[in-house]
């Protein structure tokens, strides 16, 4: 096969390989995580259950309607003595039957306002479940980006390692030519071969790490991508808020703090709901019934049928329940105090976590900017060393050192870039703005 045909084949093979790898954008990853991640799905189901619980059908405000029906069949042996002097009667195997049906309606007019407080509690519980789902979503997105940027970092690292390997191969080729023409010793060739093996091993390990990271990302995304894919490696730092304004948002929008505030409201409603047991319960009841009796021969009535409508008003007042209600109210008050203490603790934690995250972000962003400048210096050093190496002014050891310095600078820059971006996302999560900004 000619060189031209080989190059043509390799070109089309590369094109096919590139087409097989789909680019997974950050927007697509977020959408897939929100739609397919199992933790998010479970959280959404919990919200649906809480929403169903707020329906009027679950509040006790509606009446209850009960239907009853029954039938009885009897066979009796009867001995009857009559007071009017008639002879005694003995009846064996006397059959009788009874059939009945009824509808009963019950409605509680007043239960000490317990239903009202319970309904309010269910609505607050629904809003709490939404906050819990939001926390799950924020955690999932942060986890997804952590893995996504790990894939991106490994992809950038792989490109840098492959570029280093290509340079080392060029160096080996040059060393072999120079050895053939007697311009250097076999040692230069052996050193280049050792460096090629080192670079190749680094690439093999990085490829394996990249495969593992992609599998982790697929898991977070709910296995929506069955084929191989690449990710975006560019990063934009979008944090536009000042520290003070962002901290104020953290004290009002942090999802853990909002959940505690909801728990405080729920505890207050629990106290009122418990106190409702001190008051009486007033209810209405009504029923419509049908009853038919087929009596045995000794009965005065052979068949009797009754239908009737009844209604009533009842009052129930639990004057003393052994102290159960009193204990429940006391515990609810203690729980309220606990929730308030929890809120104060969370506020302190938010202040600490926010300041730590802010300083961490500033430091990592500064490190990234320094690493960007270091890349320029390392690249210039490598280019100049490479030119001197070609004309024999530097040896292979100096050239390799410049090559390694450039590679380390690129790897450090990649790590600093994605670490700074994750620090930015952490600040947005603490401040409650993670779902409100362009990621």
Short mmCIF file of C-alpha atoms in Angstrom, two decimals:
data_model
loop_
_atom_site.label_atom_id
_atom_site.label_comp_id
_atom_site.label_asym_id
_atom_site.label_seq_id
_atom_site.Cartn_x
_atom_site.Cartn_y
_atom_site.Cartn_z
CA UNK A 1 0.00 0.00 0.00
CA UNK A 2 1.41 3.39 -0.98
CA UNK A 3 2.08 6.19 1.48
CA UNK A 4 -0.73 8.21 -0.11
CA UNK A 5 -3.25 5.39 0.42
CA UNK A 6 -2.10 4.92 4.02
CA UNK A 7 -2.54 8.62 4.77
CA UNK A 8 -5.97 8.60 3.14
CA UNK A 9 -7.03 5.60 5.23
CA UNK A 10 -5.80 7.20 8.44
CA UNK A 11 -7.63 10.43 7.61
CA UNK A 12 -10.96 8.70 7.16
CA UNK A 13 -10.39 6.55 10.26
CA UNK A 14 -9.80 9.68 12.33
CA UNK A 15 -12.94 11.29 10.91
CA UNK A 16 -15.01 8.23 11.80
CA UNK A 17 -13.53 8.22 15.30
CA UNK A 18 -14.36 11.88 15.81
CA UNK A 19 -17.92 11.38 14.59
CA UNK A 20 -18.39 8.47 17.01
CA UNK A 21 -17.62 10.68 19.99
CA UNK A 22 -20.52 12.91 20.90
CA UNK A 23 -19.73 16.19 22.63
CA UNK A 24 -21.60 16.34 25.94
CA UNK A 25 -22.09 20.02 26.73
CA UNK A 26 -22.51 21.34 30.26
CA UNK A 27 -26.12 22.28 29.50
CA UNK A 28 -26.88 18.76 28.26
CA UNK A 29 -25.24 17.25 31.34
CA UNK A 30 -27.32 19.41 33.70
CA UNK A 31 -30.50 18.56 31.81
CA UNK A 32 -29.71 14.84 31.83
CA UNK A 33 -28.88 14.87 35.55
CA UNK A 34 -32.14 16.62 36.43
CA UNK A 35 -34.18 14.31 34.23
CA UNK A 36 -32.54 10.94 34.79
CA UNK A 37 -30.62 10.94 38.07
CA UNK A 38 -32.32 8.49 40.44
CA UNK A 39 -31.76 10.61 43.51
CA UNK A 40 -33.52 13.54 41.82
CA UNK A 41 -36.37 11.28 40.69
CA UNK A 42 -36.87 9.98 44.23
CA UNK A 43 -36.88 13.53 45.59
CA UNK A 44 -39.49 14.57 43.02
CA UNK A 45 -41.69 11.61 44.02
CA UNK A 46 -41.47 12.73 47.65
CA UNK A 47 -42.67 16.19 46.57
CA UNK A 48 -45.61 14.61 44.71
CA UNK A 49 -46.60 12.63 47.81
CA UNK A 50 -46.43 15.77 49.97
CA UNK A 51 -48.55 17.63 47.42
CA UNK A 52 -51.15 14.85 47.43
CA UNK A 53 -51.30 15.08 51.22
CA UNK A 54 -52.39 18.74 51.00
CA UNK A 55 -55.51 17.78 49.06
CA UNK A 56 -58.83 18.41 50.84
CA UNK A 57 -59.48 14.67 50.65
CA UNK A 58 -56.72 14.20 53.23
CA UNK A 59 -57.68 16.97 55.65
CA UNK A 60 -60.70 15.53 57.49
CA UNK A 61 -62.92 18.47 56.47
CA UNK A 62 -65.23 16.25 54.41
CA UNK A 63 -67.94 13.99 55.89
CA UNK A 64 -67.73 10.20 55.90
CA UNK A 65 -70.40 7.98 54.37
CA UNK A 66 -70.56 4.33 55.36
CA UNK A 67 -72.71 1.56 53.90
CA UNK A 68 -73.57 -1.56 55.86
CA UNK A 69 -75.50 -4.68 54.92
CA UNK A 70 -76.04 -8.04 56.52
CA UNK A 71 -78.10 -11.25 56.55
CA UNK A 72 -78.74 -13.85 59.26
CA UNK A 73 -80.32 -17.28 59.05
CA UNK A 74 -81.40 -19.26 62.13
CA UNK A 75 -82.76 -22.77 62.82
CA UNK A 76 -84.18 -23.02 66.34
CA UNK A 77 -85.84 -25.64 68.52
CA UNK A 78 -88.49 -23.77 70.49
CA UNK A 79 -90.72 -24.69 73.46
CA UNK A 80 -93.45 -22.13 74.13
CA UNK A 81 -95.71 -21.86 77.20
CA UNK A 82 -98.75 -19.61 76.80
CA UNK A 83 -100.22 -17.64 79.68
CA UNK A 84 -103.80 -17.81 78.35
CA UNK A 85 -104.15 -21.51 79.04
CA UNK A 86 -103.40 -22.82 75.62
CA UNK A 87 -101.39 -26.03 75.51
CA UNK A 88 -97.66 -25.77 75.34
CA UNK A 89 -96.14 -25.75 71.87
CA UNK A 90 -92.95 -27.50 70.81
CA UNK A 91 -91.39 -26.49 67.51
CA UNK A 92 -88.23 -28.19 66.20
CA UNK A 93 -86.23 -26.83 63.27
CA UNK A 94 -88.01 -23.48 63.19
CA UNK A 95 -86.46 -21.28 60.53
CA UNK A 96 -86.09 -17.52 60.72
CA UNK A 97 -84.02 -14.94 58.82
CA UNK A 98 -83.04 -11.28 59.01
CA UNK A 99 -81.85 -8.90 56.32
CA UNK A 100 -80.62 -5.35 56.88
CA UNK A 101 -78.96 -2.48 55.04
CA UNK A 102 -78.09 1.06 56.09
CA UNK A 103 -76.22 4.22 55.12
CA UNK A 104 -74.51 6.23 57.83
CA UNK A 105 -73.26 9.80 57.47
CA UNK A 106 -70.91 11.42 59.98
CA UNK A 107 -69.48 14.92 59.92
CA UNK A 108 -67.33 16.67 62.46
CA UNK A 109 -68.43 20.28 62.85
CA UNK A 110 -65.76 21.31 65.33
CA UNK A 111 -62.72 19.43 66.63
CA UNK A 112 -60.94 22.14 68.58
CA UNK A 113 -59.35 23.55 65.36
CA UNK A 114 -57.19 20.44 65.05
CA UNK A 115 -58.04 19.92 61.37
CA UNK A 116 -57.21 23.54 60.57
CA UNK A 117 -53.74 23.31 62.10
CA UNK A 118 -53.11 19.91 60.56
CA UNK A 119 -54.00 21.26 57.13
CA UNK A 120 -51.61 24.17 57.58
CA UNK A 121 -48.95 21.72 58.71
CA UNK A 122 -49.44 19.63 55.56
CA UNK A 123 -48.94 22.71 53.40
CA UNK A 124 -45.77 23.61 55.26
CA UNK A 125 -44.62 19.99 54.95
CA UNK A 126 -45.18 20.21 51.21
CA UNK A 127 -43.02 23.32 50.98
CA UNK A 128 -40.40 21.61 53.13
CA UNK A 129 -40.35 18.66 50.72
CA UNK A 130 -39.76 21.11 47.86
CA UNK A 131 -36.77 22.53 49.73
CA UNK A 132 -35.48 19.01 50.36
CA UNK A 133 -35.83 18.26 46.65
CA UNK A 134 -33.98 21.49 45.86
CA UNK A 135 -31.16 20.44 48.19
CA UNK A 136 -30.97 17.08 46.40
CA UNK A 137 -30.87 18.83 43.03
CA UNK A 138 -28.13 21.24 44.15
CA UNK A 139 -26.06 18.39 45.57
CA UNK A 140 -26.54 16.36 42.39
CA UNK A 141 -25.54 19.25 40.15
CA UNK A 142 -22.43 19.93 42.24
CA UNK A 143 -21.55 16.24 42.17
CA UNK A 144 -22.16 16.11 38.42
CA UNK A 145 -19.90 19.11 37.74
CA UNK A 146 -17.19 17.67 39.99
CA UNK A 147 -17.12 14.52 37.84
CA UNK A 148 -17.68 16.46 34.59
CA UNK A 149 -14.68 18.71 35.24
CA UNK A 150 -12.65 15.68 36.28
CA UNK A 151 -13.34 14.23 32.83
CA UNK A 152 -12.45 17.60 31.29
CA UNK A 153 -9.20 17.82 33.26
CA UNK A 154 -8.18 14.29 32.30
CA UNK A 155 -8.99 15.09 28.66
CA UNK A 156 -6.75 18.16 28.75
CA UNK A 157 -4.06 16.16 30.54
CA UNK A 158 -4.26 13.45 27.88
CA UNK A 159 -3.77 16.03 25.12
CA UNK A 160 -0.72 17.44 26.90
CA UNK A 161 0.75 13.98 27.43
CA UNK A 162 0.19 13.03 23.79
CA UNK A 163 1.89 16.24 22.66
CA UNK A 164 4.82 15.41 24.95
CA UNK A 165 4.99 11.90 23.51
CA UNK A 166 5.04 13.28 19.96
CA UNK A 167 7.95 15.56 20.85
CA UNK A 168 9.79 12.64 22.42
CA UNK A 169 9.24 10.54 19.29
CA UNK A 170 10.70 13.35 17.18
CA UNK A 171 13.66 13.43 19.52
CA UNK A 172 14.13 9.66 19.17
CA UNK A 173 14.00 9.90 15.39
CA UNK A 174 16.59 12.67 15.44
CA UNK A 175 18.81 10.69 17.83
CA UNK A 176 18.63 7.62 15.58
CA UNK A 177 19.63 9.66 12.52
CA UNK A 178 22.49 11.27 14.40
CA UNK A 179 23.66 7.86 15.66
CA UNK A 180 23.63 6.44 12.14
CA UNK A 181 25.81 9.28 10.91
CA UNK A 182 28.08 9.08 13.93
CA UNK A 183 27.12 12.41 15.42
CA UNK A 184 26.26 10.99 18.88
CA UNK A 185 26.36 7.82 20.90
CA UNK A 186 23.80 5.07 21.42
CA UNK A 187 23.12 6.58 24.86
CA UNK A 188 21.06 9.40 23.31
CA UNK A 189 18.87 6.83 21.56
CA UNK A 190 18.42 4.78 24.73
CA UNK A 191 17.51 7.87 26.78
CA UNK A 192 14.87 8.84 24.22
CA UNK A 193 13.43 5.31 24.25
CA UNK A 194 13.20 5.37 28.04
CA UNK A 195 11.40 8.71 27.92
CA UNK A 196 9.01 7.36 25.28
CA UNK A 197 8.16 4.43 27.55
CA UNK A 198 7.58 6.81 30.47
CA UNK A 199 5.33 9.05 28.37
CA UNK A 200 3.44 6.04 27.00
CA UNK A 201 2.79 4.68 30.49
CA UNK A 202 1.49 8.09 31.61
CA UNK A 203 -0.89 8.11 28.64
CA UNK A 204 -2.11 4.57 29.37
CA UNK A 205 -2.82 5.45 33.01
CA UNK A 206 -4.56 8.70 32.06
CA UNK A 207 -6.74 6.92 29.49
CA UNK A 208 -7.80 4.41 32.13
CA UNK A 209 -8.58 7.20 34.60
CA UNK A 210 -10.57 8.95 31.87
CA UNK A 211 -12.64 5.83 31.17
CA UNK A 212 -13.38 5.45 34.87
CA UNK A 213 -14.37 9.11 35.21
CA UNK A 214 -16.70 8.82 32.21
CA UNK A 215 -18.40 5.83 33.80
CA UNK A 216 -18.87 7.83 36.99
CA UNK A 217 -20.39 10.65 34.96
CA UNK A 218 -22.75 8.26 33.18
CA UNK A 219 -23.93 7.00 36.56
CA UNK A 220 -24.80 10.52 37.74
CA UNK A 221 -26.55 11.18 34.43
CA UNK A 222 -28.62 8.00 34.72
CA UNK A 223 -26.73 6.13 31.94
CA UNK A 224 -28.19 8.33 29.19
CA UNK A 225 -25.03 8.16 27.07
CA UNK A 226 -24.24 4.63 25.90
CA UNK A 227 -21.61 5.66 23.34
CA UNK A 228 -18.27 7.30 23.99
CA UNK A 229 -18.34 11.05 24.35
CA UNK A 230 -16.17 14.06 24.98
CA UNK A 231 -16.85 17.04 27.21
CA UNK A 232 -16.28 20.75 27.01
CA UNK A 233 -12.97 21.78 28.53
CA UNK A 234 -13.39 25.53 28.40
CA UNK A 235 -14.29 27.28 31.65
CA UNK A 236 -15.87 30.68 32.21
CA UNK A 237 -15.88 32.26 35.65
CA UNK A 238 -19.30 33.88 35.97
CA UNK A 239 -19.41 35.01 39.58
CA UNK A 240 -20.63 38.60 39.39
CA UNK A 241 -21.68 39.24 43.00
CA UNK A 242 -19.75 41.16 45.59
CA UNK A 243 -18.84 39.30 48.76
CA UNK A 244 -21.20 41.26 51.04
CA UNK A 245 -24.23 40.96 48.78
CA UNK A 246 -23.56 37.29 48.22
CA UNK A 247 -23.31 36.69 51.96
CA UNK A 248 -26.68 38.39 52.49
CA UNK A 249 -28.15 36.02 49.92
CA UNK A 250 -26.63 33.11 51.82
CA UNK A 251 -28.43 34.20 55.01
CA UNK A 252 -31.77 34.36 53.22
CA UNK A 253 -31.61 31.72 50.47
CA UNK A 254 -29.42 28.94 51.81
CA UNK A 255 -31.46 25.77 51.44
CA UNK A 256 -30.47 24.29 54.82
CA UNK A 257 -31.48 27.51 56.57
CA UNK A 258 -34.81 27.63 54.72
CA UNK A 259 -35.55 24.05 55.76
CA UNK A 260 -34.92 24.93 59.41
CA UNK A 261 -37.27 27.90 59.16
CA UNK A 262 -39.96 25.60 57.77
CA UNK A 263 -39.38 23.18 60.63
CA UNK A 264 -39.88 26.06 63.08
CA UNK A 265 -43.27 26.84 61.51
CA UNK A 266 -44.22 23.16 61.61
CA UNK A 267 -43.26 22.96 65.30
CA UNK A 268 -45.45 25.97 66.07
CA UNK A 269 -48.37 24.32 64.31
CA UNK A 270 -47.71 21.11 66.25
CA UNK A 271 -48.15 23.06 69.49
CA UNK A 272 -51.47 24.51 68.36
CA UNK A 273 -52.61 21.15 67.04
CA UNK A 274 -51.81 19.53 70.38
CA UNK A 275 -53.72 22.20 72.30
CA UNK A 276 -56.80 21.53 70.18
CA UNK A 277 -57.30 18.32 72.18
CA UNK A 278 -58.24 20.47 75.20
CA UNK A 279 -61.43 21.55 73.39
CA UNK A 280 -64.59 19.51 72.75
CA UNK A 281 -65.55 17.83 69.50
CA UNK A 282 -68.98 18.45 67.99
CA UNK A 283 -70.33 16.26 65.23
CA UNK A 284 -73.41 15.44 63.18
CA UNK A 285 -74.59 11.94 62.40
CA UNK A 286 -77.37 10.59 60.25
CA UNK A 287 -78.43 7.22 58.94
CA UNK A 288 -81.04 5.57 56.76
CA UNK A 289 -81.76 1.91 57.40
CA UNK A 290 -83.85 -1.00 56.07
CA UNK A 291 -84.53 -4.17 58.10
CA UNK A 292 -86.59 -7.25 57.24
CA UNK A 293 -87.33 -10.18 59.58
CA UNK A 294 -88.79 -13.54 58.53
CA UNK A 295 -89.84 -14.95 61.90
CA UNK A 296 -90.50 -18.55 62.89
CA UNK A 297 -93.93 -19.96 63.57
CA UNK A 298 -94.06 -19.13 67.26
CA UNK A 299 -93.65 -15.39 66.66
CA UNK A 300 -96.62 -13.10 66.61
CA UNK A 301 -95.40 -11.53 63.38
CA UNK A 302 -94.49 -13.76 60.51
CA UNK A 303 -92.73 -11.03 58.52
CA UNK A 304 -91.75 -7.53 59.58
CA UNK A 305 -90.06 -4.82 57.56
CA UNK A 306 -88.70 -1.58 58.98
CA UNK A 307 -87.26 1.49 57.25
CA UNK A 308 -86.17 4.60 59.04
CA UNK A 309 -84.19 7.84 58.95
CA UNK A 310 -82.32 9.13 61.95
CA UNK A 311 -80.14 12.12 62.70
CA UNK A 312 -78.27 13.31 65.72
CA UNK A 313 -75.92 15.88 67.17
CA UNK A 314 -73.17 14.68 69.47
CA UNK A 315 -70.60 16.35 71.67
CA UNK A 316 -67.48 14.68 73.00
CA UNK A 317 -65.11 16.31 75.47
CA UNK A 318 -62.09 14.45 76.73
CA UNK A 319 -61.85 16.09 80.14
CA UNK A 320 -58.79 14.13 81.20
CA UNK A 321 -56.72 11.73 79.11
CA UNK A 322 -54.15 10.81 81.71
CA UNK A 323 -51.82 13.66 80.73
CA UNK A 324 -51.12 12.48 77.17
CA UNK A 325 -52.13 15.79 75.60
CA UNK A 326 -50.21 17.83 78.14
CA UNK A 327 -47.06 15.78 77.48
CA UNK A 328 -47.46 16.10 73.73
CA UNK A 329 -47.78 19.89 73.97
CA UNK A 330 -44.72 20.13 76.23
CA UNK A 331 -42.64 18.04 73.84
CA UNK A 332 -43.79 20.17 70.91
CA UNK A 333 -42.60 23.30 72.72
CA UNK A 334 -39.23 21.68 73.41
CA UNK A 335 -38.98 20.68 69.74
CA UNK A 336 -39.70 24.28 68.74
CA UNK A 337 -36.87 25.49 70.94
CA UNK A 338 -34.61 22.84 69.41
CA UNK A 339 -35.43 24.05 65.89
CA UNK A 340 -34.65 27.64 66.87
CA UNK A 341 -31.29 26.55 68.30
CA UNK A 342 -30.68 24.61 65.10
CA UNK A 343 -31.30 27.76 63.09
CA UNK A 344 -28.74 29.71 65.12
CA UNK A 345 -26.23 26.91 64.64
CA UNK A 346 -26.82 26.83 60.88
CA UNK A 347 -26.36 30.61 60.64
CA UNK A 348 -22.96 30.28 62.28
CA UNK A 349 -22.05 27.40 59.98
CA UNK A 350 -23.15 29.36 56.93
CA UNK A 351 -20.95 32.30 57.91
CA UNK A 352 -17.94 30.03 58.40
CA UNK A 353 -18.55 27.95 55.27
CA UNK A 354 -19.16 31.02 53.13
CA UNK A 355 -15.98 32.78 54.24
CA UNK A 356 -13.95 29.62 53.78
CA UNK A 357 -15.43 29.02 50.32
CA UNK A 358 -14.88 32.66 49.31
CA UNK A 359 -11.23 32.66 50.39
CA UNK A 360 -10.72 29.28 48.78
CA UNK A 361 -12.17 30.56 45.51
CA UNK A 362 -10.05 33.71 45.54
CA UNK A 363 -6.91 31.71 46.24
CA UNK A 364 -7.57 29.12 43.58
CA UNK A 365 -8.49 31.77 41.03
CA UNK A 366 -5.23 33.58 41.75
CA UNK A 367 -3.30 30.31 41.46
CA UNK A 368 -4.98 29.65 38.12
CA UNK A 369 -3.99 33.09 36.81
CA UNK A 370 -0.41 32.48 37.93
CA UNK A 371 -0.41 29.08 36.26
CA UNK A 372 -1.63 30.67 33.03
CA UNK A 373 1.38 32.99 33.11
CA UNK A 374 3.61 30.06 34.00
CA UNK A 375 2.44 28.27 30.86
CA UNK A 376 3.67 31.14 28.72
CA UNK A 377 7.06 31.07 30.44
CA UNK A 378 7.37 27.29 30.21
CA UNK A 379 6.32 27.31 26.54
CA UNK A 380 8.87 29.99 25.66
CA UNK A 381 11.56 28.08 27.55
CA UNK A 382 10.67 24.86 25.74
CA UNK A 383 10.62 26.52 22.30
CA UNK A 384 14.03 28.10 22.84
CA UNK A 385 15.47 24.88 24.26
CA UNK A 386 14.06 22.93 21.32
CA UNK A 387 15.72 25.28 18.82
CA UNK A 388 19.05 25.00 20.66
CA UNK A 389 18.64 21.22 20.82
CA UNK A 390 18.22 21.06 17.05
CA UNK A 391 21.51 22.88 16.50
CA UNK A 392 23.31 20.98 19.22
CA UNK A 393 23.69 23.74 21.79
CA UNK A 394 21.88 21.78 24.54
CA UNK A 395 21.91 18.07 25.29
CA UNK A 396 18.97 15.68 25.57
CA UNK A 397 18.85 15.94 29.36
CA UNK A 398 18.34 19.71 29.22
CA UNK A 399 15.79 19.29 26.45
CA UNK A 400 13.90 16.66 28.47
CA UNK A 401 13.92 18.91 31.51
CA UNK A 402 12.35 21.76 29.51
CA UNK A 403 9.82 19.29 28.11
CA UNK A 404 8.90 18.00 31.58
CA UNK A 405 8.67 21.56 32.93
CA UNK A 406 6.16 22.45 30.19
CA UNK A 407 4.15 19.30 30.82
CA UNK A 408 4.02 19.91 34.57
CA UNK A 409 2.98 23.49 33.97
CA UNK A 410 0.13 22.35 31.72
CA UNK A 411 -1.02 19.71 34.20
CA UNK A 412 -0.90 22.20 37.07
CA UNK A 413 -2.80 24.78 35.02
CA UNK A 414 -5.50 22.23 34.20
CA UNK A 415 -5.89 21.30 37.84
CA UNK A 416 -6.00 24.94 38.97
CA UNK A 417 -8.57 25.85 36.31
CA UNK A 418 -11.16 23.25 37.24
CA UNK A 419 -10.48 23.53 40.99
CA UNK A 420 -11.22 27.26 40.80
CA UNK A 421 -14.46 26.60 38.90
CA UNK A 422 -15.64 24.05 41.45
CA UNK A 423 -14.86 26.54 44.23
CA UNK A 424 -17.06 29.06 42.46
CA UNK A 425 -19.92 26.56 42.28
CA UNK A 426 -19.52 25.82 45.99
CA UNK A 427 -19.98 29.52 46.80
CA UNK A 428 -23.10 29.63 44.65
CA UNK A 429 -24.52 26.60 46.45
CA UNK A 430 -23.92 28.07 49.91
CA UNK A 431 -25.51 31.37 48.87
CA UNK A 432 -28.55 29.63 47.33
CA UNK A 433 -27.79 30.94 43.84
CA UNK A 434 -26.61 27.71 42.19
CA UNK A 435 -29.89 27.22 40.33
CA UNK A 436 -30.27 30.89 39.41
CA UNK A 437 -27.11 31.54 37.39
CA UNK A 438 -25.74 30.45 34.06
CA UNK A 439 -23.40 27.55 34.76
#
